[in-house]
Every structure is written in structure tokens, then in C-alpha cells.
Amino acid sequence: MRMRRDDGTLEDIVQRAIDVVENGKVRFVPDRWAKVYLDWMENIRDWCISRQLWWGHRIPVWYCQDCSHVNVNKTAPETCESCNSRSLQQEEDILDT
């Protein structure tokens, strides 16, 4: 389930993440981990995973400027995985490590 920063509130995103487990689209192996996951998701709080700083570990995400595809890779891709465009822009935020 890919999500973007503008996909809604934390509550919207959490509910979508819970729904895919409850309706069977996502399964845990072994099954007992579903209870742990659901407990965590039902009690989740906002937590910033990135910051707008000039130093740190860059998030390995590149946005295609032509088709809006989100490219995730360990190294900088030369072209978009979806449309082969060379017009890619790396995520500017860094991981909050």
C-alpha cells in the first residue's frame, strides 16, 4: 500500500492500514503477529520520520516529474521505472535517525 504525504490525516492512513489486515488483503505469518500489529496501529501516535535539514541520510525516493511515479531504490535510478523519463527529483527530506 503506497502512500504519499498528502494522502490524508494520520487517522485516515491508519484506518486504511488496519482495513487491509482485517479484510485479508495483508496476512501475517505467523497469524499471531496480526494482533500485535493491530494493537500497535489502534494506539499509534504521530511521529515524524523525516526532517527538512541539509545534512543526514537522504530518503531513497525519486519522484518522476513526467508521470508522478514514485521510484524507490538503494541507488539513484537513471530513468523512471514507469515511463523511462530521465526527469527525476530525489526526496528532499532526510530520515530522522
Coordinates of N, CA and C in Angstrom, one line a residue:
M1 N 0.9 -1.2 0.0 CA 0.0 0.0 0.0 C 0.9 1.2 0.0
R2 N 1.1 1.8 -1.1 CA 1.9 3.0 -1.3 C 1.1 4.2 -0.8
M3 N 1.7 5.1 -0.1 CA 1.1 6.3 0.4 C 2.0 7.5 0.2
R4 N 1.3 8.6 -0.1 CA 2.1 9.9 -0.2 C 1.8 10.8 0.9
R5 N 2.6 11.8 1.1 CA 2.5 12.7 2.2 C 1.1 13.4 2.2
D6 N 0.5 13.5 1.1 CA -0.8 14.2 1.0 C -2.0 13.3 0.9
D7 N -1.8 12.0 1.4 CA -2.9 11.0 1.3 C -4.0 11.2 2.4
G8 N -3.8 12.1 3.3 CA -4.8 12.3 4.3 C -4.2 12.4 5.7
T9 N -5.1 12.4 6.7 CA -4.6 12.6 8.0 C -4.0 11.2 8.5
L10 N -3.4 11.3 9.6 CA -2.8 10.1 10.2 C -4.0 9.1 10.5
E11 N -5.1 9.5 10.9 CA -6.2 8.7 11.2 C -6.7 8.0 9.9
D12 N -6.7 8.7 8.8 CA -7.1 8.1 7.5 C -6.2 7.0 7.1
I13 N -4.9 7.3 7.2 CA -3.8 6.3 6.8 C -3.9 5.1 7.7
V14 N -4.0 5.3 9.0 CA -4.1 4.2 9.9 C -5.3 3.3 9.7
Q15 N -6.4 3.9 9.4 CA -7.6 3.1 9.1 C -7.4 2.3 7.9
R16 N -6.8 2.8 6.8 CA -6.5 2.1 5.6 C -5.6 0.9 5.9
A17 N -4.6 1.1 6.8 CA -3.6 0.1 7.1 C -4.3 -1.0 7.9
I18 N -5.2 -0.7 8.8 CA -6.0 -1.6 9.6 C -6.9 -2.4 8.7
D19 N -7.6 -1.7 7.8 CA -8.6 -2.4 6.9 C -8.0 -3.5 6.0
V20 N -6.8 -3.3 5.5 CA -6.2 -4.3 4.6 C -5.8 -5.6 5.4
V21 N -5.6 -5.5 6.7 CA -5.3 -6.7 7.5 C -6.6 -7.3 7.9
E22 N -7.6 -6.5 8.3 CA -8.9 -7.1 8.7 C -9.7 -7.7 7.5
N23 N -9.5 -7.2 6.3 CA -10.2 -7.8 5.2 C -9.4 -8.9 4.4
G24 N -8.2 -9.2 5.0 CA -7.4 -10.3 4.4 C -6.5 -10.0 3.2
K25 N -6.4 -8.7 2.8 CA -5.5 -8.3 1.7 C -4.1 -8.5 2.1
V26 N -3.8 -8.3 3.4 CA -2.5 -8.4 4.0 C -2.6 -9.5 5.1
R27 N -1.7 -10.5 5.1 CA -1.7 -11.5 6.1 C -0.3 -11.5 6.8
F28 N -0.4 -11.9 8.1 CA 0.9 -12.1 8.8 C 1.2 -13.5 9.0
V29 N 2.4 -13.9 9.0 CA 2.9 -15.3 9.2 C 4.0 -15.2 10.3
P30 N 3.7 -15.8 11.4 CA 2.5 -16.5 11.8 C 1.4 -15.5 12.2
D31 N 0.2 -16.0 12.2 CA -1.0 -15.2 12.3 C -1.0 -14.4 13.6
R32 N -0.4 -14.8 14.6 CA -0.4 -14.1 15.9 C 0.1 -12.7 15.8
W33 N 1.0 -12.4 14.8 CA 1.5 -11.1 14.7 C 0.5 -10.1 14.2
A34 N -0.6 -10.5 13.7 CA -1.7 -9.6 13.3 C -2.2 -8.9 14.5
K35 N -2.4 -9.6 15.6 CA -2.9 -9.0 16.8 C -1.9 -7.9 17.3
V36 N -0.6 -8.2 17.3 CA 0.4 -7.2 17.7 C 0.3 -6.0 16.8
Y37 N 0.2 -6.2 15.5 CA 0.2 -5.1 14.5 C -1.1 -4.3 14.8
L38 N -2.2 -4.9 14.9 CA -3.5 -4.2 15.1 C -3.5 -3.4 16.4
D39 N -2.9 -4.0 17.4 CA -2.8 -3.2 18.7 C -2.0 -2.0 18.5
W40 N -0.9 -2.2 17.9 CA 0.0 -1.0 17.6 C -0.7 0.1 16.8
M41 N -1.3 -0.4 15.7 CA -2.0 0.6 14.8 C -3.1 1.3 15.5
E42 N -3.9 0.6 16.3 CA -5.0 1.2 17.0 C -4.6 2.2 18.1
N43 N -3.3 2.1 18.5 CA -2.8 3.0 19.6 C -1.7 3.9 19.1
I44 N -1.6 4.1 17.8 CA -0.5 4.8 17.2 C -0.6 6.3 17.5
R45 N 0.6 7.0 17.5 CA 0.6 8.4 17.7 C 1.5 9.0 16.5
D46 N 1.2 10.2 16.2 CA 2.0 10.9 15.2 C 3.5 10.8 15.6
W47 N 4.4 10.6 14.6 CA 5.8 10.5 14.8 C 6.5 10.9 13.5
C48 N 7.3 12.0 13.6 CA 8.0 12.4 12.4 C 9.1 11.5 12.0
I49 N 9.1 11.0 10.8 CA 10.2 10.1 10.4 C 11.2 10.9 9.5
S50 N 10.9 12.1 9.2 CA 11.8 12.9 8.3 C 11.9 14.3 8.8
R51 N 12.9 15.0 8.3 CA 13.1 16.4 8.7 C 13.6 17.1 7.5
Q52 N 13.5 18.5 7.5 CA 14.0 19.3 6.5 C 15.3 19.9 6.9
L53 N 16.4 19.2 6.8 CA 17.7 19.6 7.2 C 18.6 19.5 6.0
W54 N 19.8 20.1 6.1 CA 20.7 20.0 5.0 C 21.7 18.8 5.1
W55 N 21.7 18.1 6.2 CA 22.6 17.0 6.5 C 21.8 15.8 6.9
G56 N 22.3 14.6 6.8 CA 21.7 13.4 7.2 C 21.5 12.4 6.1
H57 N 20.8 11.3 6.4 CA 20.6 10.2 5.5 C 19.4 10.6 4.6
R58 N 19.7 10.8 3.3 CA 18.6 11.1 2.3 C 17.7 9.9 2.2
I59 N 16.4 10.2 2.1 CA 15.4 9.2 1.8 C 15.6 8.7 0.4
P60 N 15.7 7.4 0.2 CA 15.9 6.8 -1.2 C 14.7 6.8 -2.1
V61 N 14.1 7.9 -2.3 CA 12.9 8.0 -3.1 C 13.1 9.1 -4.2
W62 N 12.7 8.8 -5.4 CA 12.8 9.8 -6.5 C 11.5 9.9 -7.2
Y63 N 11.0 11.1 -7.4 CA 9.7 11.4 -8.0 C 9.9 11.7 -9.4
C64 N 9.1 11.0 -10.3 CA 9.2 11.3 -11.7 C 8.4 12.6 -12.0
Q65 N 9.0 13.5 -12.6 CA 8.4 14.8 -12.9 C 7.4 14.7 -14.1
D66 N 7.5 13.6 -14.9 CA 6.6 13.4 -16.0 C 5.3 12.6 -15.7
C67 N 5.5 11.5 -15.0 CA 4.3 10.7 -14.8 C 3.9 10.5 -13.3
S68 N 4.6 11.2 -12.4 CA 4.4 11.2 -10.9 C 4.6 9.9 -10.3
H69 N 5.3 8.9 -11.0 CA 5.6 7.6 -10.3 C 6.6 7.9 -9.2
V70 N 6.5 7.1 -8.2 CA 7.4 7.2 -7.0 C 8.4 6.0 -7.2
N71 N 9.7 6.3 -7.4 CA 10.7 5.4 -7.6 C 11.5 5.2 -6.3
V72 N 11.5 4.0 -5.8 CA 12.2 3.7 -4.5 C 13.4 2.7 -4.9
N73 N 14.6 3.1 -4.5 CA 15.8 2.3 -4.9 C 16.9 2.7 -4.0
K74 N 17.9 1.7 -3.8 CA 19.0 2.0 -3.0 C 20.0 3.0 -3.6
T75 N 20.0 3.0 -5.0 CA 20.9 3.9 -5.7 C 20.0 4.8 -6.6
A76 N 20.5 5.9 -7.0 CA 19.7 6.8 -7.8 C 19.5 6.2 -9.2
P77 N 18.2 6.1 -9.6 CA 17.9 5.5 -10.9 C 18.2 6.5 -12.0
E78 N 18.6 6.0 -13.1 CA 18.8 6.9 -14.3 C 17.5 7.3 -14.9
T79 N 16.5 6.4 -14.9 CA 15.3 6.7 -15.6 C 14.1 6.2 -14.7
C80 N 12.9 6.7 -14.9 CA 11.7 6.3 -14.2 C 11.4 4.8 -14.5
E81 N 11.1 4.1 -13.5 CA 10.7 2.7 -13.7 C 9.4 2.5 -14.5
S82 N 8.5 3.6 -14.5 CA 7.2 3.5 -15.1 C 7.2 4.0 -16.6
C83 N 7.9 5.2 -16.8 CA 7.8 5.8 -18.1 C 9.1 6.0 -18.8
N84 N 10.2 5.6 -18.2 CA 11.6 5.8 -18.7 C 12.0 7.2 -18.8
S85 N 11.3 8.1 -18.2 CA 11.8 9.5 -18.2 C 13.0 9.7 -17.4
R86 N 13.9 10.7 -17.8 CA 15.1 11.0 -17.0 C 14.8 12.2 -16.1
S87 N 13.6 12.6 -16.0 CA 13.3 13.8 -15.2 C 12.8 13.3 -13.8
L88 N 13.8 13.0 -13.0 CA 13.6 12.5 -11.6 C 14.1 13.5 -10.6
Q89 N 13.4 13.6 -9.5 CA 13.8 14.5 -8.4 C 13.8 13.7 -7.1
Q90 N 14.9 13.7 -6.4 CA 15.0 13.0 -5.2 C 14.3 13.7 -4.1
E91 N 13.7 12.9 -3.2 CA 13.0 13.4 -2.0 C 14.0 14.3 -1.2
E92 N 13.6 15.5 -0.8 CA 14.5 16.5 -0.2 C 14.6 16.2 1.3
D93 N 13.7 15.6 2.0 CA 13.7 15.3 3.4 C 14.8 14.3 3.7
I94 N 15.2 14.3 4.9 CA 16.2 13.2 5.4 C 15.5 12.4 6.5
L95 N 16.0 11.2 6.7 CA 15.5 10.3 7.7 C 15.8 10.9 9.1
D96 N 14.9 10.8 10.1 CA 15.2 11.3 11.4 C 15.8 10.1 12.2
T97 N 17.1 10.0 12.1 CA 17.8 8.9 12.7 C 18.5 9.3 14.0

